[in-house]
Structures are given as structure tokens and as C-alpha cells.
Amino acid sequence: MEIPAVPRRAVAMEQNAAEIMLTLGLADRMAGTAYQTDPVLPALRESYDRVPVLARQYPGREALLAEKPDFVYSMRASAFAPEAAGARQDLAKLGIPAYLSSNDCENQADIPATAEFEAIFKEIGDIASIFGVPDRGRTVVAGLSERLEAAERSAPRDLDATVMWYYSGTRTPAIAGSTGLPATITALLGVRNAFADVARQWTEGSWEEIASRDPDVIVLADLTRGGDGDSAEAKKRFLREDPVASKLTAVKNDRFIVVPGSSVDPSVRSVTAVEQVGQGLARLYG
């Protein structure tokens, strides 16, 4: 991807992309953002409020082009679907370069087998370089790296525990498999992923299958979008009331750890998920 000049009117297609740009101090280079899924990080709230919000979810092609962007940044391939911004190749023909995170891709075969923190740090460095602020990128990455190492060191060691990551839904819950960031965090903290044999970032589980695996701990993604089983409290209510889920070891022993929903996707929030899960394991197991 060629960037002919430092972008001045960038559009971040969703909140995680926007927060990376804002963390790098690039609010004045942003013509717009979209698709807010969680409350914005408090440290970024003021700068986020200075950026026009183009759509509740993804802006369509016409709405995007009306802002005269010179760069489009997304962490999800769905941002470049026909009903959203349109294909990156088509934007390139208009002289608008578009950056897509390595964690997702239009061609599923090109998505890495695992989501690694090194890829997040590289992406932050890429964006910093594109906008001519490489020193800011190095500073941000250094701070995140220090926090990640500290979170790994402070987590309990040699735990004989199985963890299930529960993202959303009740009838067909979205559960983390072996290729996404939750699997990486689980391995870093020395515990086992209940669905490590599923080679997908997320899979639709059944409560009968979950019961057969009977996780020791359930990590709940706290989502604010208002869908079925989105909030952590809604998940807890369901788990405690459902005839099958209520019999799970984790539910009977109240072994829940809550993380913001946006932190389980690669972003500047992801180290926070490591910290919170590590702290939660220490609380549950002493």
C-alpha cells in the first residue's frame, strides 16, 4: 500500500481503530469515525468528541466519500463490504489508501493462525509511521509492552484451570476458539482454553457441548450494544437461570471474570484484558 503523503483527513471505521489514532495524538488528522461499541476510554474522551461521528455503524460509500478522506483505517474486513465503504481496491482507484489490520482480511486464508500482541504493536507502529509520528508509536508500544510483561509476571502460576471466553448470545453463545486474542491471553496466563480444539477466533457453541467441557472459569465480555446476552450482567442472569448452564462448575462456584467487550479484539485495550483476567484468576484462586 502506497501512501503518497501524510494523511490529513483520515477516517477510522470503528472505535478500536479510532482509539489507536487518538492514543497516537492524531485527532487533528481525523475527518471522521464510526461504530462505537463501548464507552470511549476516559483518557481519550475529549479528543474523541472532537472527531465527527459519521454513522452509528459503518458509513456507506457515499457518506464516506462526502468527507473527502485521504486515508481509511479499519480493523475489520466488514468495513470494506459493498454495503459499507466498498472494496479497498475501489478506494485505491480514487486515490484513497485503506489500511486493514492483519487480524482480519477479505481472504480468510490470509488471516494469521493466532492473534499475537506483536501484531498489535506492529500495527500501532505502522499507523504512527504513516502519519509521520514514529516516536509516538515507539512510546505507546513500549508502555503497552511493559504492562503486558507485568501482567504475565503477576498472574498465578501453575493453575490447573480451564477457561471459557463467552462473548455474546444466549441460545447460541459465541465462544472463543484457538485462533483469536482470547486464546493468546489464555496461553500467556498459563491456563487452558476450553475450546482450544476449535480452529476459529469465535464459534457458536451449544450449552450441551459447553457442559461436557465444564470450564472452571468463564470470562464474560461486557458489551454495551444491547443485544441478546451482551452485557456481563445479562450473561450472569442467563447462566444462573438456564437449566443446563446453571450446573456448570464455573457458575456454581461464581467463577466469573468480566472484561470490556472491545478488549478481546486486538486494540490498545487488549493489554487491559490480560491484566484483568490475570487479576481475576488471582482473586479466584488466591
Short mmCIF file of C-alpha atoms in Angstrom, two decimals, residues 10-165:
data_model
loop_
_atom_site.label_atom_id
_atom_site.label_comp_id
_atom_site.label_asym_id
_atom_site.label_seq_id
_atom_site.Cartn_x
_atom_site.Cartn_y
_atom_site.Cartn_z
CA ALA A 10 -8.34 10.12 7.83
CA VAL A 11 -11.46 8.15 8.69
CA ALA A 12 -11.33 5.42 11.35
CA MET A 13 -14.13 2.99 10.56
CA GLU A 14 -14.67 1.75 14.10
CA GLN A 15 -13.85 2.59 17.69
CA ASN A 16 -10.75 0.42 18.13
CA ALA A 17 -9.12 1.99 15.07
CA ALA A 18 -10.07 5.44 16.31
CA GLU A 19 -8.60 4.77 19.74
CA ILE A 20 -5.26 3.75 18.25
CA MET A 21 -5.16 7.01 16.28
CA LEU A 22 -6.21 9.07 19.29
CA THR A 23 -3.64 7.36 21.52
CA LEU A 24 -1.05 8.50 18.97
CA GLY A 25 -2.34 12.07 19.24
CA LEU A 26 -3.86 12.17 15.75
CA ALA A 27 -7.28 13.71 16.44
CA ASP A 28 -6.42 16.72 14.26
CA ARG A 29 -5.79 14.39 11.30
CA MET A 30 -9.21 12.71 11.52
CA ALA A 31 -12.17 13.63 9.32
CA GLY A 32 -14.43 11.09 10.99
CA THR A 33 -15.02 7.90 12.90
CA ALA A 34 -17.89 5.42 13.37
CA TYR A 35 -19.14 2.23 15.00
CA GLN A 36 -18.71 2.95 18.71
CA THR A 37 -19.24 -0.28 20.66
CA ASP A 38 -18.21 0.72 24.20
CA PRO A 39 -17.73 3.89 26.21
CA VAL A 40 -14.61 5.59 24.91
CA LEU A 41 -11.52 5.27 27.10
CA PRO A 42 -11.68 8.14 29.63
CA ALA A 43 -8.24 9.44 28.65
CA LEU A 44 -9.40 9.74 25.03
CA ARG A 45 -12.92 11.09 25.59
CA GLU A 46 -12.08 14.75 25.00
CA SER A 47 -10.19 14.10 21.77
CA TYR A 48 -12.83 11.60 20.57
CA ASP A 49 -15.52 14.24 20.99
CA ARG A 50 -13.64 16.47 18.54
CA VAL A 51 -13.97 13.90 15.73
CA PRO A 52 -17.18 13.82 13.65
CA VAL A 53 -19.15 10.58 14.02
CA LEU A 54 -20.23 9.57 10.51
CA ALA A 55 -22.56 6.68 11.32
CA ARG A 56 -23.86 4.56 14.17
CA GLN A 57 -22.25 1.56 12.49
CA TYR A 58 -20.22 1.67 9.26
CA PRO A 59 -20.79 4.66 6.98
CA GLY A 60 -21.83 3.83 3.44
CA ARG A 61 -19.62 4.68 0.50
CA GLU A 62 -21.37 7.96 -0.32
CA ALA A 63 -21.26 9.16 3.28
CA LEU A 64 -17.57 8.26 3.47
CA LEU A 65 -16.61 9.97 0.22
CA ALA A 66 -18.57 13.09 1.22
CA GLU A 67 -15.90 13.67 3.89
CA LYS A 68 -13.14 13.71 1.24
CA PRO A 69 -10.92 11.26 3.13
CA ASP A 70 -7.29 10.75 2.16
CA PHE A 71 -6.90 7.58 4.28
CA VAL A 72 -9.29 4.95 5.63
CA TYR A 73 -8.37 2.70 8.55
CA SER A 74 -10.27 -0.32 9.81
CA MET A 75 -9.61 -3.33 11.99
CA ARG A 76 -12.42 -5.32 10.34
CA ALA A 77 -12.80 -6.51 6.74
CA SER A 78 -16.55 -5.92 7.06
CA ALA A 79 -15.83 -2.18 6.90
CA PHE A 80 -14.95 -2.67 3.24
CA ALA A 81 -18.05 -4.64 2.31
CA PRO A 82 -20.20 -3.33 -0.59
CA GLU A 83 -22.83 -2.00 1.82
CA ALA A 84 -20.14 -0.16 3.82
CA ALA A 85 -17.10 1.68 2.44
CA GLY A 86 -16.71 -0.62 -0.55
CA ALA A 87 -13.66 -2.60 -1.59
CA ARG A 88 -10.23 -1.27 -0.75
CA GLN A 89 -9.21 -1.70 -4.39
CA ASP A 90 -12.03 0.64 -5.43
CA LEU A 91 -10.97 3.23 -2.87
CA ALA A 92 -7.40 2.97 -4.15
CA LYS A 93 -8.62 3.79 -7.67
CA LEU A 94 -9.98 7.04 -6.21
CA GLY A 95 -6.59 7.78 -4.65
CA ILE A 96 -7.70 6.83 -1.14
CA PRO A 97 -5.38 4.29 0.54
CA ALA A 98 -7.06 1.95 3.03
CA TYR A 99 -5.34 0.07 5.86
CA LEU A 100 -6.82 -3.17 7.21
CA SER A 101 -5.48 -4.89 10.32
CA SER A 102 -3.65 -8.19 9.82
CA ASN A 103 -6.04 -9.72 12.35
CA ASP A 104 -8.77 -9.70 9.69
CA CYS A 105 -8.73 -9.93 5.91
CA GLU A 106 -11.10 -10.18 2.96
CA ASN A 107 -9.42 -13.51 2.16
CA GLN A 108 -9.84 -15.72 5.23
CA ALA A 109 -6.81 -17.80 4.22
CA ASP A 110 -4.58 -14.76 4.80
CA ILE A 111 -5.59 -14.33 8.45
CA PRO A 112 -2.78 -15.43 10.81
CA ALA A 113 -3.30 -18.68 12.69
CA THR A 114 -3.04 -16.85 16.01
CA ALA A 115 -3.58 -13.28 17.20
CA GLU A 116 -0.35 -12.08 18.76
CA PHE A 117 0.45 -8.93 20.69
CA GLU A 118 3.44 -8.39 18.41
CA ALA A 119 0.97 -7.86 15.54
CA ILE A 120 -0.93 -5.23 17.56
CA PHE A 121 2.32 -3.44 18.39
CA LYS A 122 3.41 -3.57 14.74
CA GLU A 123 0.10 -2.07 13.66
CA ILE A 124 0.47 0.80 16.10
CA GLY A 125 3.94 1.37 14.66
CA ASP A 126 2.57 1.24 11.10
CA ILE A 127 -0.08 3.87 11.81
CA ALA A 128 2.45 6.06 13.61
CA SER A 129 4.84 5.85 10.63
CA ILE A 130 2.10 6.58 8.09
CA PHE A 131 1.24 9.76 9.98
CA GLY A 132 4.85 10.79 10.47
CA VAL A 133 4.96 10.28 14.25
CA PRO A 134 7.12 7.14 14.65
CA ASP A 135 8.49 8.27 18.04
CA ARG A 136 4.96 8.42 19.44
CA GLY A 137 4.39 4.90 18.17
CA ARG A 138 7.51 3.60 19.89
CA THR A 139 6.48 5.29 23.14
CA VAL A 140 2.99 3.79 23.07
CA VAL A 141 4.30 0.31 22.25
CA ALA A 142 6.94 0.50 24.99
CA GLY A 143 4.29 1.36 27.57
CA LEU A 144 1.97 -1.44 26.46
CA SER A 145 4.85 -3.93 26.40
CA GLU A 146 5.82 -3.07 29.97
CA ARG A 147 2.25 -3.54 31.15
CA LEU A 148 1.95 -6.85 29.30
CA GLU A 149 5.13 -8.21 30.88
CA ALA A 150 4.00 -7.08 34.33
CA ALA A 151 0.58 -8.73 33.86
CA GLU A 152 2.22 -12.01 32.90
CA ARG A 153 4.54 -11.91 35.91
CA SER A 154 1.78 -11.10 38.41
CA ALA A 155 -0.65 -13.82 37.29
CA PRO A 156 -0.86 -17.01 39.39
CA ARG A 157 1.41 -19.77 38.12
CA ASP A 158 0.76 -23.48 37.60
CA LEU A 159 -3.02 -23.20 37.79
CA ASP A 160 -4.86 -26.36 36.84
CA ALA A 161 -7.82 -24.47 35.40
CA THR A 162 -9.82 -24.36 32.17
CA VAL A 163 -11.19 -21.04 30.96
CA MET A 164 -14.07 -20.34 28.57
CA TRP A 165 -14.44 -16.93 26.90
#
